Each structure stands twice: as C-alpha cells, then as structure tokens.
Short mmCIF file of C-alpha atoms in Angstrom, two decimals:
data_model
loop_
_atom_site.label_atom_id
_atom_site.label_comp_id
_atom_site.label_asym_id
_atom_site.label_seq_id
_atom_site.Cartn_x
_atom_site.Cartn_y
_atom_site.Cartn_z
CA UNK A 1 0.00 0.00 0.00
CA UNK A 2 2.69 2.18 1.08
CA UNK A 3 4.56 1.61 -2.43
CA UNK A 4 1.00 2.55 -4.39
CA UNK A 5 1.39 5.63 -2.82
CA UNK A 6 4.64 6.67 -3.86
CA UNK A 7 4.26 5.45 -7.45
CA UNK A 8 0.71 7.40 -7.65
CA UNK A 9 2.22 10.47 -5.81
CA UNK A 10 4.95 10.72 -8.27
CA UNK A 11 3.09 10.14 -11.92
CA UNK A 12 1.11 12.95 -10.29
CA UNK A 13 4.08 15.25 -9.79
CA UNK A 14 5.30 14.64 -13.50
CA UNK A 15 1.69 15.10 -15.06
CA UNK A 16 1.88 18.33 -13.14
CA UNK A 17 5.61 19.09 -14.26
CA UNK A 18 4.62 18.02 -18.25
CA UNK A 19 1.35 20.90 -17.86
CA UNK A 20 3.64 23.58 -16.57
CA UNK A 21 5.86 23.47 -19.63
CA UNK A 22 3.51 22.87 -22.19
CA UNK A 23 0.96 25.91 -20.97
CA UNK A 24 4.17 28.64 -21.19
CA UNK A 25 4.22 27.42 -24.63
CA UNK A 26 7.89 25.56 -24.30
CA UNK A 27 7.58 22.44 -26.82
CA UNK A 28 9.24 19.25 -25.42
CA UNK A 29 13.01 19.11 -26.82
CA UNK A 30 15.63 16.46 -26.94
CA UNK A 31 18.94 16.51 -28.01
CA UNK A 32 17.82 12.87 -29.93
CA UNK A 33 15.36 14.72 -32.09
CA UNK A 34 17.45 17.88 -32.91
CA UNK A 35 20.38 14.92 -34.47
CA UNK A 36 17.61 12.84 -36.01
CA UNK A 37 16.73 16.05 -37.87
CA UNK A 38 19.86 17.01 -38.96
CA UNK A 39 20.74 13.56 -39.81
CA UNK A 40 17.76 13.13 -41.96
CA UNK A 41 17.95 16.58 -43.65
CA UNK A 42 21.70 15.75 -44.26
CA UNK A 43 20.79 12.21 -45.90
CA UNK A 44 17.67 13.09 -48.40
CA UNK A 45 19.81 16.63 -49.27
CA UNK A 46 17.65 18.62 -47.77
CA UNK A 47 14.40 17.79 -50.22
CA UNK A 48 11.69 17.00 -47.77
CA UNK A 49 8.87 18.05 -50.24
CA UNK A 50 8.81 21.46 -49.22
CA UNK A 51 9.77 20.81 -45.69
CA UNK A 52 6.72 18.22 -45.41
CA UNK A 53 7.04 15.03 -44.01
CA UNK A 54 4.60 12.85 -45.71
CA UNK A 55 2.09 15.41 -45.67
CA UNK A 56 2.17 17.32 -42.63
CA UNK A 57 4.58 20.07 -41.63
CA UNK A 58 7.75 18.86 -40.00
CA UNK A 59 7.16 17.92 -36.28
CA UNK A 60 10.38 18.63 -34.81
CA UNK A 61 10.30 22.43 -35.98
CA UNK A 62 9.12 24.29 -33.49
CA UNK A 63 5.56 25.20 -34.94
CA UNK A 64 5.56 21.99 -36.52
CA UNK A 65 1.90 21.18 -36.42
CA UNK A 66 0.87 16.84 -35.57
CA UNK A 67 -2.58 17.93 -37.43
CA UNK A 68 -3.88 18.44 -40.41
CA UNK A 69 -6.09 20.95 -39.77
CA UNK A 70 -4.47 22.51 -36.64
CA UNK A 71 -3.68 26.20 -37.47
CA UNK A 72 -0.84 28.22 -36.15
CA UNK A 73 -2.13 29.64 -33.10
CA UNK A 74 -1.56 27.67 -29.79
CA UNK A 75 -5.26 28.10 -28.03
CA UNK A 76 -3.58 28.42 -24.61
CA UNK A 77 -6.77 30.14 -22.40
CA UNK A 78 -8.12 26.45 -23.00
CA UNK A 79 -5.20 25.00 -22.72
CA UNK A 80 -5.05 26.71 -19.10
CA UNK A 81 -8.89 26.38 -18.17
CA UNK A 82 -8.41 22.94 -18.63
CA UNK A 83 -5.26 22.17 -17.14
CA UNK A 84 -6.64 23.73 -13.65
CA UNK A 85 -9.35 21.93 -13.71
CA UNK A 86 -7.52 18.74 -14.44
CA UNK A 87 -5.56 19.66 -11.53
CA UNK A 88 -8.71 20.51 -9.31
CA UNK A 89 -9.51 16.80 -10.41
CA UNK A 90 -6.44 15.32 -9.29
CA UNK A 91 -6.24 17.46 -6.13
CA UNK A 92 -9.92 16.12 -5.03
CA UNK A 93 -8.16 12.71 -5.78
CA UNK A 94 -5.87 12.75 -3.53
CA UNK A 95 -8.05 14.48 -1.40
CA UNK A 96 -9.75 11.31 -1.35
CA UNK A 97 -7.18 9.26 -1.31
CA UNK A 98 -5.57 10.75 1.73
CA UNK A 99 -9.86 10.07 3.10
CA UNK A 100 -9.42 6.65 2.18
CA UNK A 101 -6.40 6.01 4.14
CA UNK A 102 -7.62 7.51 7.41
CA UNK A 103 -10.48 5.23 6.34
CA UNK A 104 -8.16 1.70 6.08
CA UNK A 105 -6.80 2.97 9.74
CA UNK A 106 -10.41 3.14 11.29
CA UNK A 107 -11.36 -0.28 9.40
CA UNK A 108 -8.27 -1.60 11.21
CA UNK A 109 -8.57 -0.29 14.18
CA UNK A 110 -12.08 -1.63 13.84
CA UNK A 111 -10.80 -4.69 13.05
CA UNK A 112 -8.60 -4.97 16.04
CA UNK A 113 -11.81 -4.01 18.55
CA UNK A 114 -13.30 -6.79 16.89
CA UNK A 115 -11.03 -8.99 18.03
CA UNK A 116 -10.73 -7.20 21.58
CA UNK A 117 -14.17 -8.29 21.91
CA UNK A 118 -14.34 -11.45 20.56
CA UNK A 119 -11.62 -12.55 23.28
CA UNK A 120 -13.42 -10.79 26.06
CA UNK A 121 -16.77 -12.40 24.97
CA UNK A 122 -14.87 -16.01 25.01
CA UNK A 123 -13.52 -15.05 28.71
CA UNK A 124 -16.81 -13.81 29.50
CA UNK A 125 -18.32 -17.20 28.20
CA UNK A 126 -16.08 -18.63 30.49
CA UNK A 127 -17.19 -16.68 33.53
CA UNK A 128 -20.97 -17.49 32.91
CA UNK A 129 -20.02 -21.25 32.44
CA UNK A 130 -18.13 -20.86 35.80
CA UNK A 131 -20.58 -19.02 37.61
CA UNK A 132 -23.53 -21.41 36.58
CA UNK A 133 -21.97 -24.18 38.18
CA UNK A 134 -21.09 -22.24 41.63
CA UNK A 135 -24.79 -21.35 41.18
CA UNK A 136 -25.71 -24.79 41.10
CA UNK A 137 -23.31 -25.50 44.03
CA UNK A 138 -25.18 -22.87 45.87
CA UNK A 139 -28.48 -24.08 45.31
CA UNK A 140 -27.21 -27.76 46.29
CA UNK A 141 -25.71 -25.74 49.51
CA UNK A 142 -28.43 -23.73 50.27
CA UNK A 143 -31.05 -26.50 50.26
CA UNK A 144 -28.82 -28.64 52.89
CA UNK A 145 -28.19 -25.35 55.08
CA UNK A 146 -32.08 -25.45 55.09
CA UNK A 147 -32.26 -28.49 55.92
CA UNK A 148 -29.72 -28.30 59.02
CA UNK A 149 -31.43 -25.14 60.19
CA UNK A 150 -34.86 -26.96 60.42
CA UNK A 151 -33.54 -29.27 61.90
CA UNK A 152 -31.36 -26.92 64.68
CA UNK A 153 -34.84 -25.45 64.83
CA UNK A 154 -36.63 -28.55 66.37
CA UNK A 155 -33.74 -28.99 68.89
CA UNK A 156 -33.06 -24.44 69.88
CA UNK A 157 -36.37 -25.10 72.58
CA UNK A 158 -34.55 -27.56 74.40
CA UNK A 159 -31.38 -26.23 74.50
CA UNK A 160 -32.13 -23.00 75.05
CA UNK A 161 -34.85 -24.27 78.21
CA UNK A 162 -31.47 -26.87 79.55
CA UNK A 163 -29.82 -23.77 79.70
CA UNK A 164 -32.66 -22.07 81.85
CA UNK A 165 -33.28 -25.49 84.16
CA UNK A 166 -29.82 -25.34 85.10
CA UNK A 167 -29.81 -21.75 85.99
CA UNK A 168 -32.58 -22.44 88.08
CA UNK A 169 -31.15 -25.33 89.84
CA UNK A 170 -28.82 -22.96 91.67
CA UNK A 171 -27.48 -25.42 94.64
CA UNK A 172 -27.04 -28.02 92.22
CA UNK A 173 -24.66 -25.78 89.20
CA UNK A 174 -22.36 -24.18 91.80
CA UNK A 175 -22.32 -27.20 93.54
CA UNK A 176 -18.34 -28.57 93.17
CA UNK A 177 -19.46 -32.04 93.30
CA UNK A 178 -22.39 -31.13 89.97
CA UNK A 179 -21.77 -33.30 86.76
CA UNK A 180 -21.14 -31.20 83.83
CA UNK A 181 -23.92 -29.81 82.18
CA UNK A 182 -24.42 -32.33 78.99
CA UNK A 183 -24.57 -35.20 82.05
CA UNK A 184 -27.42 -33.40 83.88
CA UNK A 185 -30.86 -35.36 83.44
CA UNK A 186 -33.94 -32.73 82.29
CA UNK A 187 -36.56 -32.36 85.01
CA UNK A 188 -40.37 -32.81 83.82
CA UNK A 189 -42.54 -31.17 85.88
CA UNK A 190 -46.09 -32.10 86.45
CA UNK A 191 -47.48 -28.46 85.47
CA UNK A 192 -46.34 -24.61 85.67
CA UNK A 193 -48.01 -25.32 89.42
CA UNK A 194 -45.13 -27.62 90.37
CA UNK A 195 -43.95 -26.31 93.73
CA UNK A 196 -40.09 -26.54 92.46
CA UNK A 197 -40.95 -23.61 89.82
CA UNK A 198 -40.24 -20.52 91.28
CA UNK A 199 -39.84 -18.11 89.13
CA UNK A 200 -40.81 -17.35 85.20
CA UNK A 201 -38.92 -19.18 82.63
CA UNK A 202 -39.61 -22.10 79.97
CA UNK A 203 -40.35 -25.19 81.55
CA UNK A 204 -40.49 -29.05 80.39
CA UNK A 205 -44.06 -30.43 82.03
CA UNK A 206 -46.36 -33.17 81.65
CA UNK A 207 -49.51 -32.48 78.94
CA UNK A 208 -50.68 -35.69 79.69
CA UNK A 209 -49.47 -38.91 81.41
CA UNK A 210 -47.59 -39.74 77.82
CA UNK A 211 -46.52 -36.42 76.62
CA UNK A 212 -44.87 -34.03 77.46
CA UNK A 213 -44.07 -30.01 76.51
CA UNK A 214 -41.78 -26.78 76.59
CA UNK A 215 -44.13 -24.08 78.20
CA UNK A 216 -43.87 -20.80 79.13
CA UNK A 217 -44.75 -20.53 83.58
CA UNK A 218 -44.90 -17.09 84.71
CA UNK A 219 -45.11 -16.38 88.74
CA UNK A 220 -45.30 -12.85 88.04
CA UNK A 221 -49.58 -12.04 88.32
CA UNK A 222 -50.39 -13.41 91.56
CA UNK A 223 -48.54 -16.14 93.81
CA UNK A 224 -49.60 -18.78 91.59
CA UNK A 225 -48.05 -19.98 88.52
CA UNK A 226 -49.70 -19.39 85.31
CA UNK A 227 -49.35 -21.14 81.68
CA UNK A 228 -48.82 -18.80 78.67
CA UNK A 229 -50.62 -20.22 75.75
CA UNK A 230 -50.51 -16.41 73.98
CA UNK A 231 -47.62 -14.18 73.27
CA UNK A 232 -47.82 -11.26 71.19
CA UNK A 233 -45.19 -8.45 71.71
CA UNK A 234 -43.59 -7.38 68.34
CA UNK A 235 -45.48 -8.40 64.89
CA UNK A 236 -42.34 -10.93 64.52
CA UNK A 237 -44.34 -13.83 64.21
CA UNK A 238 -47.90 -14.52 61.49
CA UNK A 239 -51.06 -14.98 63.33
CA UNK A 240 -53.41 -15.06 59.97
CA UNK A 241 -52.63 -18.97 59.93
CA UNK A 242 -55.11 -21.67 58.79
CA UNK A 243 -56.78 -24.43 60.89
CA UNK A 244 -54.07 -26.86 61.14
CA UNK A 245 -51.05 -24.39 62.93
CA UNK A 246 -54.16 -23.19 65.16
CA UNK A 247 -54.44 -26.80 66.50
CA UNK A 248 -51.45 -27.73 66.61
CA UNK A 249 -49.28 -24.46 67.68
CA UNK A 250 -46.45 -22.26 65.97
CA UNK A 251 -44.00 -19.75 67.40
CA UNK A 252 -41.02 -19.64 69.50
CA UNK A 253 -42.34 -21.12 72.85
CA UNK A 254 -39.59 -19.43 74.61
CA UNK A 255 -39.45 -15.34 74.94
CA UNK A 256 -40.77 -15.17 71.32
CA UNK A 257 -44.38 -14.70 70.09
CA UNK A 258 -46.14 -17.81 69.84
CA UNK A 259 -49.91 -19.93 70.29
CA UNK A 260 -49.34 -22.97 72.42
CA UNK A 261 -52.05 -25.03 70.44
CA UNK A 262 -55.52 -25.41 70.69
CA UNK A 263 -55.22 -29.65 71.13
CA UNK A 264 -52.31 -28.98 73.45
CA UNK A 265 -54.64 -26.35 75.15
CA UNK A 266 -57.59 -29.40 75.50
CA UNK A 267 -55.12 -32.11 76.57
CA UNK A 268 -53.62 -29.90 79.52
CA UNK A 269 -56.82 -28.90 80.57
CA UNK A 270 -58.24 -32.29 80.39
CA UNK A 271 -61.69 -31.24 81.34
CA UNK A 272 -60.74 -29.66 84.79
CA UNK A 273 -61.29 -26.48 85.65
CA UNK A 274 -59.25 -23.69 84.96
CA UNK A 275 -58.83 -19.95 85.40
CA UNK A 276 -58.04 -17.39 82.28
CA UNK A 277 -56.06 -14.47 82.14
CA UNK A 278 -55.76 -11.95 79.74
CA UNK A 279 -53.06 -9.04 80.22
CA UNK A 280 -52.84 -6.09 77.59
CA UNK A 281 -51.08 -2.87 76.48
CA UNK A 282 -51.34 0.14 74.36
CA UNK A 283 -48.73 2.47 72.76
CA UNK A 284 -49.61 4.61 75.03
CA UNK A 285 -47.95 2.51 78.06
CA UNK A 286 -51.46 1.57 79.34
CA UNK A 287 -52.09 -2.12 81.18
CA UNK A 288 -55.48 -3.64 81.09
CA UNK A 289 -56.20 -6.95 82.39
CA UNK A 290 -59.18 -9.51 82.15
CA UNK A 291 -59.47 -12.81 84.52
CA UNK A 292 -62.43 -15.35 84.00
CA UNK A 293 -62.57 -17.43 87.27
CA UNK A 294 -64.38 -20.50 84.77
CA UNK A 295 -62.81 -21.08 81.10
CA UNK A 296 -63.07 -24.37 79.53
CA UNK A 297 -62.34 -25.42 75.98
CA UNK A 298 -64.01 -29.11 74.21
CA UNK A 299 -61.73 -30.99 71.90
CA UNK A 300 -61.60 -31.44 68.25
CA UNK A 301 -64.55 -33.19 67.31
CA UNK A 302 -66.70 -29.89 68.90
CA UNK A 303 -63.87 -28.16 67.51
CA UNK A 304 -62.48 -26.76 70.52
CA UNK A 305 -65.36 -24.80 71.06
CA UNK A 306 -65.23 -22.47 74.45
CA UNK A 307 -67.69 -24.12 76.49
CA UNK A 308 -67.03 -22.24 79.84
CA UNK A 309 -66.31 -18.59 80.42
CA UNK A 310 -67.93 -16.81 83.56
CA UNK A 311 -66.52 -15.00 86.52
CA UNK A 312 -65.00 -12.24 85.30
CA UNK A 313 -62.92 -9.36 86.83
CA UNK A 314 -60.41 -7.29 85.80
CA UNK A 315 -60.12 -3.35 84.18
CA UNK A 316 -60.26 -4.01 80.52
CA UNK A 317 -63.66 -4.90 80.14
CA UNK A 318 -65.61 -7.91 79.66
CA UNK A 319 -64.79 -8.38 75.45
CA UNK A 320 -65.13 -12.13 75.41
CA UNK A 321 -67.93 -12.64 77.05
CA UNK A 322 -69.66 -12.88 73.87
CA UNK A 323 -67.53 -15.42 72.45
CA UNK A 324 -68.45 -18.37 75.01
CA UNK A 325 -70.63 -21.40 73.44
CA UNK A 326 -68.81 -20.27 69.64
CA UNK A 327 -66.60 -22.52 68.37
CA UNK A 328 -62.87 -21.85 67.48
CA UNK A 329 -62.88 -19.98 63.80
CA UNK A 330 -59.56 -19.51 60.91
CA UNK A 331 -59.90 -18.83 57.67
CA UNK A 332 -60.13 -22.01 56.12
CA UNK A 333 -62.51 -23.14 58.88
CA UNK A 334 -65.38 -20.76 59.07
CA UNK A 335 -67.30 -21.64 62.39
CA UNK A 336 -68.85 -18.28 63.41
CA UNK A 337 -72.12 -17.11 63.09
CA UNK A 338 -71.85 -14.26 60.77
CA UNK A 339 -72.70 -14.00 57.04
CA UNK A 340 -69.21 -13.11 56.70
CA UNK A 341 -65.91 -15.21 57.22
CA UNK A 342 -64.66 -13.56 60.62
CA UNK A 343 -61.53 -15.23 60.31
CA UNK A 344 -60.87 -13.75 56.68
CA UNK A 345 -61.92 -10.57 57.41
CA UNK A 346 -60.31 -9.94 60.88
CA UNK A 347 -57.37 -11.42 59.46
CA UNK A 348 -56.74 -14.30 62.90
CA UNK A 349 -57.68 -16.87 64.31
CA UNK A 350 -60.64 -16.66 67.49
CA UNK A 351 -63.67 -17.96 68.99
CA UNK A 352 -65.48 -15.49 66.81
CA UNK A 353 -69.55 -15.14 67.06
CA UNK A 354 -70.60 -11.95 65.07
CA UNK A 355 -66.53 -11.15 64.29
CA UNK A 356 -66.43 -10.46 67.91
CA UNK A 357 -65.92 -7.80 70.15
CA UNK A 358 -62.08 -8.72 70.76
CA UNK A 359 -59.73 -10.12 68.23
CA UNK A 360 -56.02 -10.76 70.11
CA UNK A 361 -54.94 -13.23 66.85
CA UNK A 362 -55.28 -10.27 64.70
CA UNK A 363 -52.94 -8.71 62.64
CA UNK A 364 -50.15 -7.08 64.04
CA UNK A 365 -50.79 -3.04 63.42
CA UNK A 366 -49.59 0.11 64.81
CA UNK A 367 -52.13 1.48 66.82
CA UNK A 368 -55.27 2.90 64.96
CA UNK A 369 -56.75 0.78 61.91
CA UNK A 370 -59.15 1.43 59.45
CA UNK A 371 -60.55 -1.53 59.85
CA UNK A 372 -60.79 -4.83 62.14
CA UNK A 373 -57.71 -6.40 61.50
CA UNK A 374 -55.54 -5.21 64.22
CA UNK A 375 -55.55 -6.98 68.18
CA UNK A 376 -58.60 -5.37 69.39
CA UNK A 377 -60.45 -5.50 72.95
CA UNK A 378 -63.41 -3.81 72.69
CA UNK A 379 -64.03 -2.21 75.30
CA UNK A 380 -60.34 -1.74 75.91
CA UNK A 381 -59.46 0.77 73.37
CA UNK A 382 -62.25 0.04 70.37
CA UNK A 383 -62.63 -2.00 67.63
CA UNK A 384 -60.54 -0.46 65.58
CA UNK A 385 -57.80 0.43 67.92
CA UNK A 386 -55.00 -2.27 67.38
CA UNK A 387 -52.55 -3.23 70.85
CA UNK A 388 -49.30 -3.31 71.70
CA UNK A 389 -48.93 -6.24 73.06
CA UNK A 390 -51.01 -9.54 74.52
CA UNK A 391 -50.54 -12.30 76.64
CA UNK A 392 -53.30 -15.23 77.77
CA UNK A 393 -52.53 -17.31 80.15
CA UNK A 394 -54.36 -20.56 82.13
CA UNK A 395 -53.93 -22.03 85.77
CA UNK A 396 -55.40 -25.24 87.29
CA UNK A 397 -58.09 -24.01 89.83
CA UNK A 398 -57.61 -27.03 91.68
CA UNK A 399 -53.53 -26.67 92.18
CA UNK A 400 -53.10 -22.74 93.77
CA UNK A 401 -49.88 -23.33 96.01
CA UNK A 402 -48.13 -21.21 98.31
CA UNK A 403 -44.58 -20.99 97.69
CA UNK A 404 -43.44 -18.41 100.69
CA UNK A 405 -40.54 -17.84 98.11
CA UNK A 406 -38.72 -14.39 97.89
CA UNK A 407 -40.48 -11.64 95.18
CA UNK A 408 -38.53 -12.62 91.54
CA UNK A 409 -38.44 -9.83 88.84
CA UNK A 410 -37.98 -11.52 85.18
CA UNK A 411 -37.34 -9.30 82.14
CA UNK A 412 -39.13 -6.32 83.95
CA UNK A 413 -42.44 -8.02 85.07
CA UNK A 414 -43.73 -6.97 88.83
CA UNK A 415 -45.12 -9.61 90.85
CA UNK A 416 -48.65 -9.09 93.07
CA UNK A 417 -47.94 -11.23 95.72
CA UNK A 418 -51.36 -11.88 98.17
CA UNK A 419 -50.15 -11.46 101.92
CA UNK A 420 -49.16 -15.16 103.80
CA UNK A 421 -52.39 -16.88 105.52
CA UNK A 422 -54.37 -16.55 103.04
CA UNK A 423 -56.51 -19.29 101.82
CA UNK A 424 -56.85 -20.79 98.16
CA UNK A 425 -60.96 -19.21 98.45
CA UNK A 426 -59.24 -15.72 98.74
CA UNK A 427 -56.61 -16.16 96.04
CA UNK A 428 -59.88 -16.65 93.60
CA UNK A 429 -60.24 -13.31 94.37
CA UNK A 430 -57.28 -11.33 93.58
CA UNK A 431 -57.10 -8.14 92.56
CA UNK A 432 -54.37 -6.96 89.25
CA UNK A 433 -53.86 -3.61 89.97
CA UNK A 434 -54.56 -1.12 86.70
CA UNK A 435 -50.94 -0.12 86.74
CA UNK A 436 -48.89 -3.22 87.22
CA UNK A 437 -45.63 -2.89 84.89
CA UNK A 438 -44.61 -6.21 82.83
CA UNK A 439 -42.61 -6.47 80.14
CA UNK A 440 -43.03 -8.92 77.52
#
C-alpha cells in the first residue's frame, strides 16, 4: 500500500511538471530529435517536399503542427482552463485518497476491537459457564443449610430451656461435686403449678401422662403460677394462619411470640377447671387486664369450642364474654355465626360469634386501623384500635400453692404477691392492679 502511494504520488508530480511546460508554450526538446533532424535533412539533401514530411509540416520544428487541420495559433486560455481543472480533479483525488487512508486505519482499528471483543466475549463465556456451576453449588448448599437449620430449629427449645433449668437449679450448678452440664438429666414437671418452679422461665411439664411439653410458667400475676398459651409483643411472628397451625401451635415457645395449640390447650386442661387471664397494652404505656374465674375449651370433634367462660374481673372490660358457646374460627374453617368469614376478614384466628368484640390473633398493626384487623379489645381501646402487646394465660383451679418464696423480677415483670395466711378461696379473688408494669 505504502509503495502505491509513492508510485501514484509521483506520476502525479510529472503530469503536473509536463502541464507547466507545455501551458508557457515551451515544446518538449531532446537533443535525440534535434540529431535525427539534422541527420535526416543531411541524408535526403535537404528535399523533404517542401519541408513536409509525408504530408504534414515537419514535427520537430518548433511550430511543426501533428494535425492536419491545426492552425498556427496555440489556443492556450483552454489550454489553461483545462489544465486547472484537471488539476482541481487530481487534487480532489488525492483528497480522497488521503480520506481513504484515514479510512483503512479506522477499518483496522475496527478490526482490532473486533477482536478485543471477541476474546473478552470467550472469557466472558467462560465466567458465565463458571458461575452457573457455583450457582448450582449454591443451590445444592443452600437446600442442605435449610435443611440443618430446620432441623437446629426442632432442637433451639430444648437447649435453650437446659440452659434455663440449670440456671434455676442454683445449689445443684455451683455445687463442686455437679456433673457437667451435657450429664445433667432434664426435670419434667407435672405443670407450671409444680412447687419446684419458682420463678418465670420455659419449663419441660407433663400435657398428659404420655406427653410431654416446653411451656412458658410465669409467677409474676399473683402467687400462683400461670401457663402462657398467647404471646404477642412485636409483629415478629404470622397470626393469619389456617386451621391446622391453630391446633397444633407455631411460634417460639420461649421469649418469642407464639400460640401454644388449641389440642395442646384441650389435653392440659383435660376437662378440669381452669382460670383465664388476659393481660394487655397500648402504645400509650397503658395495662389492662381480664381474669375469667371459669374457662373451659371441648376438643376437636366440637372443635375446641369455648364451652365455659364466667366470673369475670379485671379493668379491661368484659370483650369475650360474647364469644363463650362459639366454636374456634380460621380462615379455612369458618365456624362463626356471621354471614361473613370472621376469620378472613379480621385477618386471625378466634372464637369469633358476630366477628367479635375482641380479636387478640389479629394482625399485628400500629395502633389505629381502618378496619378490624388489628388486636382489638373492645371495650379496651375500640374495635378499631389495634394493641401493643397480649398475653393469655391458664392455671389449674384445683392446684393454687403457696410458695413463701422471695419476690422474683424476670425481664421487667412486677409480681402481686397476696399477703401469707391466706386461703386458696381468697386467692380466687385477687385483685391486678390497673398499673402493674410487665414487660413482655
């Protein structure tokens, strides 16, 4: 290419040199053609037919004329007009021949991107390739983590609850003579009742002569131990649930929000009689409590239905009242009395009659709603007023013990203890103070 170039560059410089001389009117001259003519005048004697070389006027004079019919004059304005616009011609060509070089540079710079990208595109096909098999790893990971953590999971209640019988076996943990901790043997107590519990904390008890349960026993409402079969605190845990989680419980049964169960409910109970408590708050720091000396729940095939529920005291107003004789209500199980699906609507899970006048399975909201979603107690803060926080709890009537311990605070709560000497018939009878301070 280079060599094109030159060879075009320099026919272009001659043309140009060959114009210049012919348009100042200098005819071409060579010492050959001054000694042919000589030579051939010399030769034929001078007798060229009148100085006419077959025809035409001798071409090496200089205005020896090539044509016939060409006069004498030279026509050199022509000449001239022509000549510059040849050269304009050949300017504008290598005008664009100068173009068409800066051209071939793009095209191989071009060229050389090409390739630039056709490598990174291979590396990059590489990379993909790569990263769809540590994808695939992942997935293969991820689905054994899940595994692992489900089952870590089933085993964090009892770990975590060891952790809290030990604690509470004081004597025994600082004794020097203890086992270590992974010999000790997990007490099962016979209920939240048992007179070795004496203070709040997640327990291991009997349901039923066969099974046993982690529950939640809290000594801090009363002397008595109670059984927490509701939690609600934060919105960290779904209460809009269907039938089946109702039954059979969900939640952290530890310090976490959870529903003990409704057939873990029934088997504990096992048709004797039991007290309720229900404890609330508001965002505005305000405690409300309900106690129903008579609550009794039937089992499955009546749908635990709440067959007992009389007796009540408290500050928070008698909002469940309405709900005893209804059976237990969720969304895919519509058991109420309304035209409407209570569970569906109030978005829980509840003994609901007309979609109630409370609703402590509801939907976790901040305060106000628009509507009846939220944990409501009537007559607490209104329908569509939606609580802090919840907690229901059950005792055994028949098992009200004494302890005569020292007063325990756990995680902020304030125990009400009832003065010593006084009889199980005047423990029915106890008073919750509007502003006791708990903590859930």
């Amino acid at each position: 290419m280079r060599q094109l170039q030159l060879l075009l560059l320099g026919a272009v410089l001659l043309l140009l040199m060959a114009l210049t001389l012919t348009v100042h009117g200098e005819p071409i001259k060579t010492g050959h053609g001054h000694h042919h003519h000589h030579h051939h005048k010399k030769k034929h004697g001078g007798l060229h037919h009148n100085n006419m070389v077959y025809g035409f006027g001798d071409p090496f004079e200089s205005n020896g004329r090539w044509l016939q019919d060409e006069t004498d004059q030279c026509n050199c304005d022509v000449i001239v007009q022509k000549m510059k616009k040849l050269r304009e011609k050949v300017l504008t060509v290598v005008s664009s021949f100068d173009k068409l070089l800066k051209v071939q540079v793009d095209l191989r710079n071009i060229k050389n991107m090409l390739k630039n990208i056709d490598l990174s595109l291979t590396t990059l096909g590489g990379y993909v390739s790569n990263s769809e098999s540590q994808i695939a790893f992942l997935e293969h990971q991820t689905h054994t983590i899940s595994l692992l953590l489900s089952r870590a999971k089933a085993g964090a209640v009892q770990l975590i609850t060891k952790e809290i019988l030990v604690e509470s076996l004081g004597p025994v943990k600082s004794s020097t003579d203890a086992p270590p901790l992974e010999e000790l043997t997990e007490t099962v107590y016979s209920s939240c009742q048992d007179r070795r519990i004496v203070k709040t904390g997640v327990y291991k008890v009997y349901v039923n002569i066969t099974k046993t349960m982690y529950v939640m026993c809290s000594l801090d409402f009363g002397q008595n131990a109670w059984t927490v079969i509701q939690n609600r605190f934060d919105g960290s845990e779904t209460f809009f649930r269907p039938w089946k989680h109702y039954q059979q419980g969900f939640g952290y049964y530890g310090y976490g929000e959870y529903w003990l169960g409704l057939e873990n409910i029934f088997t504990m109970m096992s048709g004797r009689d039991y007290e309720l408590l229900v404890l609330m708050e508001d965002f505005d720091g305000k405690f409300a409590y309900a106690k129903y000396k008579y609550f009794r729940i039937d089992g499955e095939k009546d749908d635990y239905k709440l067959a007992k529920l009389h007796g009540y005291v408290g500050n928070a107003g008698n909002s469940l009242q309405d709900a005893e004789g209804m059976k237990f209500s969720t969304y895919d199980q519509d058991n109420d009395k309304s035209a409407e699906n209570c569970a569906q609507e109030n978005h829980g899970g509840w003994w609901y009659k007309a979609c109630g006048d409370s609703n402590l399975n509801g939907a976790y909201r901040r305060e106000y709603s628009h509507d009846m979603t939220g944990m409501f107690w009537k007559e607490f803060r209104g329908l569509n007023y939606s609580l802090k926080r919840s907690r229901i709890m059950i005792r055994n009537r028949k098992e009200h013990y004494h302890h005569h311990k020292p007063h325990y605070q756990h995680h902020g709560y304030h125990r009400i203890d009832v003065e010593d000497g006084e009889d199980e018939e005047e423990e029915d009878d106890e008073i919750y103070e509007p502003g006791f301070e708990i903590e859930f």
